[in-house]
Short mmCIF file of C-alpha atoms and ligand atoms in Angstrom, two decimals:
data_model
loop_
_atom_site.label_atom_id
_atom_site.label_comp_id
_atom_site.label_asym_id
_atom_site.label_seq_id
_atom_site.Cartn_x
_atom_site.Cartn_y
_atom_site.Cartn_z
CA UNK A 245 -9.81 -22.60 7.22
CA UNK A 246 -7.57 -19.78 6.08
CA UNK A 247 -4.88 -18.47 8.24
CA UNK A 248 -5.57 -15.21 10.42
CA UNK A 249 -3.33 -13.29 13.14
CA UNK A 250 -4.16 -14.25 16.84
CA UNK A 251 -1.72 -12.63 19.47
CA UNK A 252 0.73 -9.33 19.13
CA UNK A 253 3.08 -8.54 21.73
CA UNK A 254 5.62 -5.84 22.01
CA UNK A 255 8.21 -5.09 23.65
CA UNK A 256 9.86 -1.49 24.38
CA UNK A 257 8.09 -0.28 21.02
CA UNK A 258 6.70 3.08 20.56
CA UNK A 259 5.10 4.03 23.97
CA UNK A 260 4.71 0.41 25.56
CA UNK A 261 7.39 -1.22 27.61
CA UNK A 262 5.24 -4.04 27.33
CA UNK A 263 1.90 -4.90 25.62
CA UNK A 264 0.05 -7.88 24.63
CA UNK A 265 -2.83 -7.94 22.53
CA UNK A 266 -5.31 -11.07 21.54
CA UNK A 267 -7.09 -10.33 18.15
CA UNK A 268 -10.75 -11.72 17.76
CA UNK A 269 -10.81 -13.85 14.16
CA UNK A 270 -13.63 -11.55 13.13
CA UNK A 271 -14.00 -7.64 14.38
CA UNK A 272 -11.80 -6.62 17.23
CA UNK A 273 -11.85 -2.93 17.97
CA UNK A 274 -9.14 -1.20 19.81
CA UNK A 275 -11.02 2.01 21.89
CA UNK A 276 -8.70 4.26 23.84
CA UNK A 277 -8.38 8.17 24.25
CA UNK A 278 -5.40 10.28 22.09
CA UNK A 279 -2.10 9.21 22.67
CA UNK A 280 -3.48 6.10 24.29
CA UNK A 281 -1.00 3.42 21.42
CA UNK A 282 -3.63 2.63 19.05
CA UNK A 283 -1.83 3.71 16.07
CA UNK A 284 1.18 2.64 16.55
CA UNK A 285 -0.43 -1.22 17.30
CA UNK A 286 -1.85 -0.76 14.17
CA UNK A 287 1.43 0.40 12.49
CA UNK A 288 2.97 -3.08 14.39
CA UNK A 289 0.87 -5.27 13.01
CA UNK A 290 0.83 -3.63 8.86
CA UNK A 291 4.74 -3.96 9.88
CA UNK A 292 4.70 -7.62 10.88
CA UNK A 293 2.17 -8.51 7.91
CA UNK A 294 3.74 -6.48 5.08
CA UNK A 295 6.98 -5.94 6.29
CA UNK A 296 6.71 -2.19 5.85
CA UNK A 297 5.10 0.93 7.46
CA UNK A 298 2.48 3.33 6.62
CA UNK A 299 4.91 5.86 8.26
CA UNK A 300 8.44 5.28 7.30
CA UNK A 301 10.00 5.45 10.20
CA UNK A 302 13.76 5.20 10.88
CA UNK A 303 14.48 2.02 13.18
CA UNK A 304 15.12 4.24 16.12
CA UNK A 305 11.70 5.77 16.33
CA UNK A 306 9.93 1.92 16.79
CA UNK A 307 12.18 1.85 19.93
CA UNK A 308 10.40 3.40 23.07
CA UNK A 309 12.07 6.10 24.25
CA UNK A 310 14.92 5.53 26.44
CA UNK A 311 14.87 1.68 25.91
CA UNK A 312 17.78 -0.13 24.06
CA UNK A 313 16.46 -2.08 21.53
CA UNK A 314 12.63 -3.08 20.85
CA UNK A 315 10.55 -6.71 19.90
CA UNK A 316 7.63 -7.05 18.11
CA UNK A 317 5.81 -10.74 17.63
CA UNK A 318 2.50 -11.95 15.69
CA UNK A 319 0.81 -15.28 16.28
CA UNK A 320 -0.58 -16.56 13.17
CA UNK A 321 -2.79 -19.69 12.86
CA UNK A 322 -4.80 -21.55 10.88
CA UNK A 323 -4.39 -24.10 8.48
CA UNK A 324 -3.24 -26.54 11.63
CA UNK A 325 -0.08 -24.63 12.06
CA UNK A 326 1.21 -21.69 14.00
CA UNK A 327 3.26 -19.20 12.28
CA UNK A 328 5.02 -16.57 14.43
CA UNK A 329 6.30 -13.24 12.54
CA UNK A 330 8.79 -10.98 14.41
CA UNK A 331 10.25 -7.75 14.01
CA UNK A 332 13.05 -6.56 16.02
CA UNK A 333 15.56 -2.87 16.39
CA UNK A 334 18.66 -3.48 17.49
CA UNK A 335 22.04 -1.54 17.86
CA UNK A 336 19.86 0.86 15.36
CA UNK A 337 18.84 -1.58 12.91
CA UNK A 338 15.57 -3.51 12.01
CA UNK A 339 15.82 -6.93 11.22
CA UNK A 340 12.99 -9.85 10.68
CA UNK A 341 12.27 -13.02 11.70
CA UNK A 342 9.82 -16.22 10.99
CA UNK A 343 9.55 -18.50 13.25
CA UNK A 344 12.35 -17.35 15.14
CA UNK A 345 14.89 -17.96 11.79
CA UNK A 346 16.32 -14.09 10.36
CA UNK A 347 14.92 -13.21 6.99
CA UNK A 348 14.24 -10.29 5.31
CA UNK A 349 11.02 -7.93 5.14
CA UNK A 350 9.97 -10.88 2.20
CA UNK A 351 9.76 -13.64 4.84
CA UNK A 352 6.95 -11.81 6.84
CA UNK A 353 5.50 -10.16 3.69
CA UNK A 354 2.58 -12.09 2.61
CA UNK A 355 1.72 -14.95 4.73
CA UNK A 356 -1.60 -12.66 5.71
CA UNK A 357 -1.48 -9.28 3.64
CA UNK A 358 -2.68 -6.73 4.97
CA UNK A 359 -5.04 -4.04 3.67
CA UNK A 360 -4.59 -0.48 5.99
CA UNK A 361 -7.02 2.59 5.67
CA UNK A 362 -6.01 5.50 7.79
CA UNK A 363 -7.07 9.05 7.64
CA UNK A 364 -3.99 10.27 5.64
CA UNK A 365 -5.25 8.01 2.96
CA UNK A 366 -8.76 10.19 2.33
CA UNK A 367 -7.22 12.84 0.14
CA UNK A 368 -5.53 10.09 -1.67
CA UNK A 369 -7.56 11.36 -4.78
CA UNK A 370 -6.20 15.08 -4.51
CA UNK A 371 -2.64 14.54 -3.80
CA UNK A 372 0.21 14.31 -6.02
CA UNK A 373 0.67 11.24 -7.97
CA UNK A 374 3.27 9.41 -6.14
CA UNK A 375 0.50 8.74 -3.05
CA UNK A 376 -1.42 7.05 -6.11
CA UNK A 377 1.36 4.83 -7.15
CA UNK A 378 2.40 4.17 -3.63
CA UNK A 379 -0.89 2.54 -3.00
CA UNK A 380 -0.90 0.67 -6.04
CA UNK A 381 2.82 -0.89 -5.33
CA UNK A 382 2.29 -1.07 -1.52
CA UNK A 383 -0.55 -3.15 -2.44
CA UNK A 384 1.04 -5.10 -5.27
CA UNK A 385 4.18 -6.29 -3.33
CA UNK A 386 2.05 -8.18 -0.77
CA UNK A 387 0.73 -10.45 -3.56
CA UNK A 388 3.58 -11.19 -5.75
CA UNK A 389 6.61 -11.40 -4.79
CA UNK A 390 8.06 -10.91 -8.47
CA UNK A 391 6.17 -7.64 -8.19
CA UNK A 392 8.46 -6.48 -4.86
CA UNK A 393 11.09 -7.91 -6.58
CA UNK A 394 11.00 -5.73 -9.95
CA UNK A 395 9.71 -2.20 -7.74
CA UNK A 396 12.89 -2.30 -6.05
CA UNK A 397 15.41 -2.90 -8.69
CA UNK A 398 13.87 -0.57 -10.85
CA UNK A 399 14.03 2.21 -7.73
CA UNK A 400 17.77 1.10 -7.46
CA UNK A 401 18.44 1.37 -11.24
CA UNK A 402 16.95 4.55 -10.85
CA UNK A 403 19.15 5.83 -8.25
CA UNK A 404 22.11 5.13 -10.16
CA UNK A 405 21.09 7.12 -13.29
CA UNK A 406 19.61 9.57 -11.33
CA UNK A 407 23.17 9.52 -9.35
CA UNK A 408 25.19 9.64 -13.01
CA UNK A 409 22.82 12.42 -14.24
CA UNK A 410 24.17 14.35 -11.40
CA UNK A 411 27.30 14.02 -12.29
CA UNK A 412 28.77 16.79 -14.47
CA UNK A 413 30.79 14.62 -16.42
CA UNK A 414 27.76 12.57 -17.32
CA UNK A 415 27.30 12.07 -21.36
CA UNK A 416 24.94 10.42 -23.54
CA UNK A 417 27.03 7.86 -24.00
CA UNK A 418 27.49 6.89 -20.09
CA UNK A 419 23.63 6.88 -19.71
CA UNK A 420 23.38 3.95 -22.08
CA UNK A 421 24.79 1.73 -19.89
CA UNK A 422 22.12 2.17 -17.58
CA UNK A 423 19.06 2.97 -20.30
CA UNK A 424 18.34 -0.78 -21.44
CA UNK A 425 17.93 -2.52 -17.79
CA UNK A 426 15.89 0.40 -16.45
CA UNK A 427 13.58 0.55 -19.76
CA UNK A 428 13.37 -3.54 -19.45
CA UNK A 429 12.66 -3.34 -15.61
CA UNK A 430 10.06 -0.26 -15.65
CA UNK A 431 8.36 -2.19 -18.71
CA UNK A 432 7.81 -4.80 -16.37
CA UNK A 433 6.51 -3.20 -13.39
CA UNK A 434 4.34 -1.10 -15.19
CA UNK A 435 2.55 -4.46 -17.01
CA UNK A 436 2.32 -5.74 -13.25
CA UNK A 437 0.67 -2.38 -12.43
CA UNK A 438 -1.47 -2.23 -15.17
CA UNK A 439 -2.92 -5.56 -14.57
CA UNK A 440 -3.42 -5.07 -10.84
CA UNK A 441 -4.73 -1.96 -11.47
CA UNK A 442 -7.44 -3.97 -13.56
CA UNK A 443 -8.58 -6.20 -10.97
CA UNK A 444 -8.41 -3.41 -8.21
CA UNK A 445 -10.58 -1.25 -11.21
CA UNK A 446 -13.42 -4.43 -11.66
CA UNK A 447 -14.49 -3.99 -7.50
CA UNK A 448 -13.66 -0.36 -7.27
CA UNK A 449 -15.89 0.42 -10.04
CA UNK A 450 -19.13 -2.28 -9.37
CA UNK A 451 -18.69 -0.77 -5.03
CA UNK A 452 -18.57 2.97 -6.18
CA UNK A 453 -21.51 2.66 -8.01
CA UNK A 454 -23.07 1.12 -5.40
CA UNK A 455 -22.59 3.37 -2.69
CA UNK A 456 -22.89 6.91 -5.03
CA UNK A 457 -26.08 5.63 -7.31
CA UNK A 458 -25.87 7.68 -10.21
CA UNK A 459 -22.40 8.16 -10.50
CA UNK A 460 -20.19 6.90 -12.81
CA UNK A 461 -16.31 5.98 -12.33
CA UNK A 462 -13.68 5.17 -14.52
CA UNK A 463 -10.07 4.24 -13.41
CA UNK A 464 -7.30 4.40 -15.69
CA UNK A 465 -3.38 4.32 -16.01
CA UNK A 466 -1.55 7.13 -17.58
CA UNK A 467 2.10 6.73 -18.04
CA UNK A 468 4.94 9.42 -18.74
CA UNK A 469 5.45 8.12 -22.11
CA UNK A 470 2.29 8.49 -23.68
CA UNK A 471 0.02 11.31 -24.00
CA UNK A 472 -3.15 9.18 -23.30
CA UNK A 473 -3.77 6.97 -21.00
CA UNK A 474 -3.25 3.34 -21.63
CA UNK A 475 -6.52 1.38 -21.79
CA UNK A 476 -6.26 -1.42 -19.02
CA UNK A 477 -8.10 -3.29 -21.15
CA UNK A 478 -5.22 -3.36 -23.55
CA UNK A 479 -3.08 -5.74 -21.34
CA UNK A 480 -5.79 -6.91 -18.61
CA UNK A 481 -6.26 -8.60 -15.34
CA UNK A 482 -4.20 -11.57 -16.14
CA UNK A 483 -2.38 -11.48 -19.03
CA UNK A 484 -0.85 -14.41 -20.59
CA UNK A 485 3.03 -15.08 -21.08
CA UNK A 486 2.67 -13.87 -24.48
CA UNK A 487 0.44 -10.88 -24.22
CA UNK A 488 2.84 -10.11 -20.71
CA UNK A 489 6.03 -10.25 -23.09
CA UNK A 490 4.65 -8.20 -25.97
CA UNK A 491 3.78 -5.20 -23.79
CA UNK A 492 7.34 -5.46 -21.84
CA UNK A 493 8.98 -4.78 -25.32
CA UNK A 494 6.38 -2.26 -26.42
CA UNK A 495 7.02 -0.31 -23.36
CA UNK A 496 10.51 -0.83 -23.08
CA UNK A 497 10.80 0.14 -26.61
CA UNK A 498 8.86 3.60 -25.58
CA UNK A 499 10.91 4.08 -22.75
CA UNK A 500 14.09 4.14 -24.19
CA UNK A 501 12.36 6.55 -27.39
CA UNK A 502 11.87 8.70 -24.15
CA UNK A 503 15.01 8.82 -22.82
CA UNK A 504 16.82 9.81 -25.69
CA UNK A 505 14.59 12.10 -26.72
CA UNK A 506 14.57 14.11 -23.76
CA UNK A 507 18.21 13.01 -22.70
CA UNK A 508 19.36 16.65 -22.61
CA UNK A 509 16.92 17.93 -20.11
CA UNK A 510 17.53 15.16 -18.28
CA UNK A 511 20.91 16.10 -17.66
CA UNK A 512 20.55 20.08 -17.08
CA UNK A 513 17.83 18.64 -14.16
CA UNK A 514 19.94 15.86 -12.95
CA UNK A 515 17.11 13.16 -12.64
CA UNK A 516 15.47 10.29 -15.22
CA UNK A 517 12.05 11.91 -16.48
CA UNK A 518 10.24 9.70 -17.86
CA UNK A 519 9.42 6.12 -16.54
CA UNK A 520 6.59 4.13 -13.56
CA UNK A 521 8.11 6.59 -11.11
CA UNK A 522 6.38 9.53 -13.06
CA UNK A 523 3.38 7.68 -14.03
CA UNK A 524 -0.21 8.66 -12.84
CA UNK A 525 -3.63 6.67 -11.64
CA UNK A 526 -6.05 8.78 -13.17
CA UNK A 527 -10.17 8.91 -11.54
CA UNK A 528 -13.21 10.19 -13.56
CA UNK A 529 -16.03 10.22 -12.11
CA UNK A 530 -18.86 11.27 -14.78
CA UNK A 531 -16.35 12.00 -17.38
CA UNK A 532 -14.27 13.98 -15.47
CA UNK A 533 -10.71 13.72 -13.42
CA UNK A 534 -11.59 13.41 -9.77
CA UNK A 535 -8.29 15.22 -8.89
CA UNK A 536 -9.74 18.22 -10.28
CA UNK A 537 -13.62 18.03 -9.55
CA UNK A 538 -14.76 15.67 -7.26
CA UNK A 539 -15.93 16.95 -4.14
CA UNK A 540 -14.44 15.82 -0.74
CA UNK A 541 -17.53 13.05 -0.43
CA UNK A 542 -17.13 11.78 -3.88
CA UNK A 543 -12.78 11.72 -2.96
CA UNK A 544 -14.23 9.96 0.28
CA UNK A 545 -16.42 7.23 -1.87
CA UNK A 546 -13.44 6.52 -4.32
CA UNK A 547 -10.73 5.64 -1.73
CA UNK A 548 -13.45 3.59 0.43
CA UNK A 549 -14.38 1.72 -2.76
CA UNK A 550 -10.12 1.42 -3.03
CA UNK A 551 -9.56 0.10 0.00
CA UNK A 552 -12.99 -2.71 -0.39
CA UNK A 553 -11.42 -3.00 -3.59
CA UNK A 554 -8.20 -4.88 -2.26
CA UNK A 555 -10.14 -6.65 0.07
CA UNK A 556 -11.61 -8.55 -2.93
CA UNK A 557 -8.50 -8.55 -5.21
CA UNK A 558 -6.68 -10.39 -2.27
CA UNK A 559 -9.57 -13.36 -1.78
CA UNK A 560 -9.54 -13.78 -5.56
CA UNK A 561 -5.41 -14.01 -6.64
CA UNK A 562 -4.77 -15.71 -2.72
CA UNK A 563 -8.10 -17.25 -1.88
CA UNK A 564 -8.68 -15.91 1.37
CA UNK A 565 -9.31 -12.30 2.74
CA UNK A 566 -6.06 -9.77 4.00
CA UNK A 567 -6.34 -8.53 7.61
CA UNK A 568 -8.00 -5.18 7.27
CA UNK A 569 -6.44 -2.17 9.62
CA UNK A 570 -9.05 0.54 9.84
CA UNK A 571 -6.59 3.45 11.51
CA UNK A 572 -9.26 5.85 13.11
CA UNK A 573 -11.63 6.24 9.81
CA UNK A 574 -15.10 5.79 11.45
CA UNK A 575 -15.15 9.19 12.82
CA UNK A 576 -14.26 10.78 9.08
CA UNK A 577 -16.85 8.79 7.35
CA UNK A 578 -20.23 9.76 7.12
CA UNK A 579 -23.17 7.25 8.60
CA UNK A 580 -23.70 5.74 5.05
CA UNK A 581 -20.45 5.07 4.46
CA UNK A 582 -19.45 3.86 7.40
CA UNK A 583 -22.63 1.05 7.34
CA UNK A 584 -21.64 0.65 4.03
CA UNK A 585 -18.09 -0.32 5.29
CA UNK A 586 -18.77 -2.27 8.15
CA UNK A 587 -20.81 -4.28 5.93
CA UNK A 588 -18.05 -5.25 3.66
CA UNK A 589 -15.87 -6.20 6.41
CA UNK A 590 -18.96 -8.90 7.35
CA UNK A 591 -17.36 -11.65 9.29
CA UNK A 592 -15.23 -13.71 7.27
CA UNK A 593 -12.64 -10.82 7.08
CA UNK A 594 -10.28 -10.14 10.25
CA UNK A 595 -10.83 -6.76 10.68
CA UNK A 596 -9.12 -4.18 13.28
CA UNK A 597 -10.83 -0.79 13.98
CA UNK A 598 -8.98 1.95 16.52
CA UNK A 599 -11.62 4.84 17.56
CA UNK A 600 -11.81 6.88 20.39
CA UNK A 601 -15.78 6.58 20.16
CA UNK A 602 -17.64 3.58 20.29
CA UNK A 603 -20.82 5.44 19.39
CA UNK A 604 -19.62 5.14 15.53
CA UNK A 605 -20.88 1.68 15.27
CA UNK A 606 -23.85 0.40 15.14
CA UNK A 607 -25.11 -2.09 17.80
CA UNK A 608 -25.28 -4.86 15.53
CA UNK A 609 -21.40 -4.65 14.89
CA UNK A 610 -20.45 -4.47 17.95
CA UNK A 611 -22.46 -7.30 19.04
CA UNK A 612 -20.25 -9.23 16.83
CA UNK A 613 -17.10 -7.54 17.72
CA UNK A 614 -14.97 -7.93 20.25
CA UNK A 615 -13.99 -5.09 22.42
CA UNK A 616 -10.50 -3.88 24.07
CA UNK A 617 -10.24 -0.76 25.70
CA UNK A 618 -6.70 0.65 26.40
CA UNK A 619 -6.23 2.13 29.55
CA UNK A 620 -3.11 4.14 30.74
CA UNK A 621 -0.46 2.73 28.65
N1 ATP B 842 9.57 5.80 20.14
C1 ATP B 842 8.66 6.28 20.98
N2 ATP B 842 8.90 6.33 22.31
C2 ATP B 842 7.98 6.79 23.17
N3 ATP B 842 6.75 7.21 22.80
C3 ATP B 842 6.44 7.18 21.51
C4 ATP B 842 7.38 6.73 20.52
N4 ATP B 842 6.79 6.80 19.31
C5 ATP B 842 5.56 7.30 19.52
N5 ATP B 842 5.34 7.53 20.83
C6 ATP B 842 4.13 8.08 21.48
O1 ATP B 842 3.09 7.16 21.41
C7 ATP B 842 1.89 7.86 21.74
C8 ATP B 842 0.71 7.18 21.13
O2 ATP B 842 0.69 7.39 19.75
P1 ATP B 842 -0.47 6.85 18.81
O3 ATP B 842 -0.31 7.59 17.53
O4 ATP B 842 -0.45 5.38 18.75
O5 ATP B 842 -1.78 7.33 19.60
P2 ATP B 842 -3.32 7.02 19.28
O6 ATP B 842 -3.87 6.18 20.38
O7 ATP B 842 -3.45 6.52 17.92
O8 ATP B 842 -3.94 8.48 19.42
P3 ATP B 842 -5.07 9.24 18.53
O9 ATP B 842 -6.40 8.78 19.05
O10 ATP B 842 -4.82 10.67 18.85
O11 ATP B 842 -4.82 8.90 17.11
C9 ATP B 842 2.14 9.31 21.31
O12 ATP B 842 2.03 10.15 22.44
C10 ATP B 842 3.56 9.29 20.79
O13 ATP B 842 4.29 10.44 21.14
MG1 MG B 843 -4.16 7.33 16.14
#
C-alpha cells in the first residue's frame, strides 16, 4: 500500500479560524458556493505536499485576517506509518515542519507529490513561455530533489549576473567570474528538463491522441541557444551517466559561446539573455505550433493530456500515483473531457475536486466519491 494524505486541519489560514477536513483515499469532492474556502484548501494541501503555492503568496496573506500567526497540518499514512506535514506563519515568516521537527520546503516536498490543475492553467498553451517552464520545473522538483536543487542555484547565479549586469561598472571581464558556474548549472537543469520533458511527452502524446482522434501532437524543447529545437530524443527519458555528462558539456559549451557573443547587449539591457530561463516548450499539433493555431478546445485537450501526463510520470519514476488537486476545472471542460478525466483519475489515484455544481459528474463517480459540502465558513 502506497502512502496517501488522510486529515488537513488549519488554523487561522485564509478565511478559516478553524477547519478540519478528512480526505477519502479515492475521490473526495469539496462542493461549496464562491468564496465558500475551497481554493484556498486546495492551495493548503499543494503547499503541504510540494512545499510551494500555485499562487505565490507572501506569508502574510496565508494568515486570516486579523489573526496573529496561522497552522496548517496533513496526516499522511500508509506504508504502516503516519507522517504528519506542517506549515506554519509566524512573526511574518513561513516555516515547515515533519513530524513536528523544522525543515525546509524539501522536508515536506515529495513524500506524496502532488499534481494541481486549476483554471489559470487552461491557457497554459497560449501564454508566454515562462508558464511553460514553470510547469515543467514545478513538476520536476517534486521528483528529484537534485532537480530543486540545481533550479534554484541556477535562479540565484542568475540574480547575481543579472545584479552585476546592472551595474555600470560591469565589464567583460567581471562577467567571467560568474559565466562558467551558470553555463555548468543551466547545462544541467536543462538535461533534467529535457529528459522529464520526455517522459511527460510519451503519456501526453499516446492521451492526446486518444481523446482528439485524428490529431496529431508533437512536444518539443527549444532552447535560447539554438535555432531549432533540440530533439528529446537526443538525450531521452533516462539518460545514462555518460550520455547525462556529454550533453552538460555540450550545452555548457553553447552557453558560454552565447554569452560572449551577445555579452554587449547583455550589458546595454542589464539582464543574462540566453540560458533555461529563456528557453521554450514548444506544441504542434498537426505540424503546427499550438501557441499560434490551436483552437481553445485543442489548448484545452493538450493541458488535460499535461496534467494525466504527470499522473503517469509520477507512478513510473516513484511507483505510486501523486495526489491530484482538480481546482474548479469540471465546469470549464466540456462533457467528453471531463468523462475522459474522471476516468483517468479511476480509483487508485487520491483525487480532490472543488465545484460549486455537483451536476458535473456523472452518477457513477460520485457513487464512488465521497462528498463534503462547505457550509458558512
Ligand atoms: N488571509 C485571508 N484572510 C481572510 N480571508 C481571506 C484571506 N485570504 C483569502 N481570503 C478569502 O477567502 C475566501 C475564499 O476564497 P477561495 O478562493 O478559497 O473561494 P472558493 O470557495 O474557491 O470560491 P470560488 O467558487 O469562487 O472559486 C475569499 O472571500 C477570500 O477573500
Ligand atoms: Mg475557487
Amino acid at each position: 500500500m502506497s502512502i496517501f494524505a488522510r486529515d488537513l486541519e488549519v488554523v487561522d489560514y485564509r478565511n478559516f479560524p478553524a477547519y478540519a477536513l478528512a480526505l477519502g483515499p479515492g475521490l473526495t469532492v469539496l462542493v461549496g458556493h464562491n468564496a465558500a474556502g475551497k481554493t484556498n484548501l486546495v492551495e493548503a494541501l499543494q503547499l503541504l505536499t510540494s512545499g510551494r503555492s500555485f499562487r505565490k503568496p507572501s506569508p502574510a496573506e496565508l494568515v486570516r485576517e486579523g489573526a496573529e500567526s496561522c497552522r496548517l497540518n496533513l496526516k499522511l499514512e500508509g506504508d504502516g506509518r503516519v507522517i504528519d506535514l506542517g506549515c506554519s506563519v509566524e512573526g511574518g515568516k513561513r516555516s515547515f515542519s515533519r513530524n513536528g521537527k523544522r525543515c525546509r520546503a524539501a522536508g515536506v516536498r515529495g513524500v506524496v507529490p502532488s499534481v494541481l490543475f486549476c483554471p489559470d492553467d487552461l491557457d497554459m498553451v497560449k501564454r508566454g513561455a515562462r508558464v511553460r517552464r514553470e510547469a515543467l520545473d514545478s513538476f520536476g522538483i517534486q521528483l528529484n530533489e537534485n532537480y530543486a536543487q540545481l533550479l534554484s542555484s541556477y535562479e540565484r547565479t542568475l540574480e547575481q549576473r543579472n545584479a552585476l549586469l546592472k551595474e555600470r561598472y560591469c565589464t567583460p571581464t567581471l562577467l567571467e567570474t560568474w559565466n562558467e558556474s551558470l553555463a555548468v548549472t543551466g547545462a544541467a537543469l536543462t538535461v533534467h528538463r529535457i529528459a522529464l520533458l520526455a517522459r511527460i511527452r510519451e503519456h501526453l502524446v499516446e492521451t492526446y491522441e486518444g481523446i482528439t482522434t485524428k490529431e496529431t501532437i508533437s512536444v518539443s524543447y527549444l532552447p535560447s541557444w539554438s535555432q531549432g529545437c533540440v530533439p528529446i530524443a537526443a538525450i531521452g527519458s533516462a539518460p545514462a551517466d555518460d550520455e547525462r555528462r556529454a550533453a552538460i558539456d555540450t550545452i555548457s559549451s553553447r552557453l558560454m559561446d552565447a554569452y560572449s557573443s551577445r555579452e554587449d547587449e547583455e550589458i546595454r539591457r542589464g539582464m543574462t539573455l540566453t540560458g533555461p530561463h529563456r528557453d521554450e516548450v514548444v506544441f504542434e499539433v498537426n505540424g503546427r505550433s499550438a501557441r499560434s493555431f490551436a483552437s481553445q478546445g485543442q489548448q484545452r485537450s493538450i493541458v488535460l493530456a499535461w496534467k494525466m501526463a504527470e499522473v503517469e510520470v509520477t507512478r513510473d519514476i516513484l511507483g505510486r500515483p501523486p495526489l491530484l488537486l482538480l481546482d474548479d476545472v469540471m465546469s470549464e471542460l466540456d462533457a467528453m473531457r471531463r468523462d475522459a478525466f474522471l476516468s483517468c483519475v479511476g480509483h487508485d489515484v487520491q483525487t480532490v475536486i472543488t465545484t460549486t455544481n455537483l451536476g458535473y459528474f456523472n452518477e457513477h463517480a460520485l457513487h464512488a466519491a465521497k462528498v463534503v459540502s462547505m457550509g458558512e465558513s
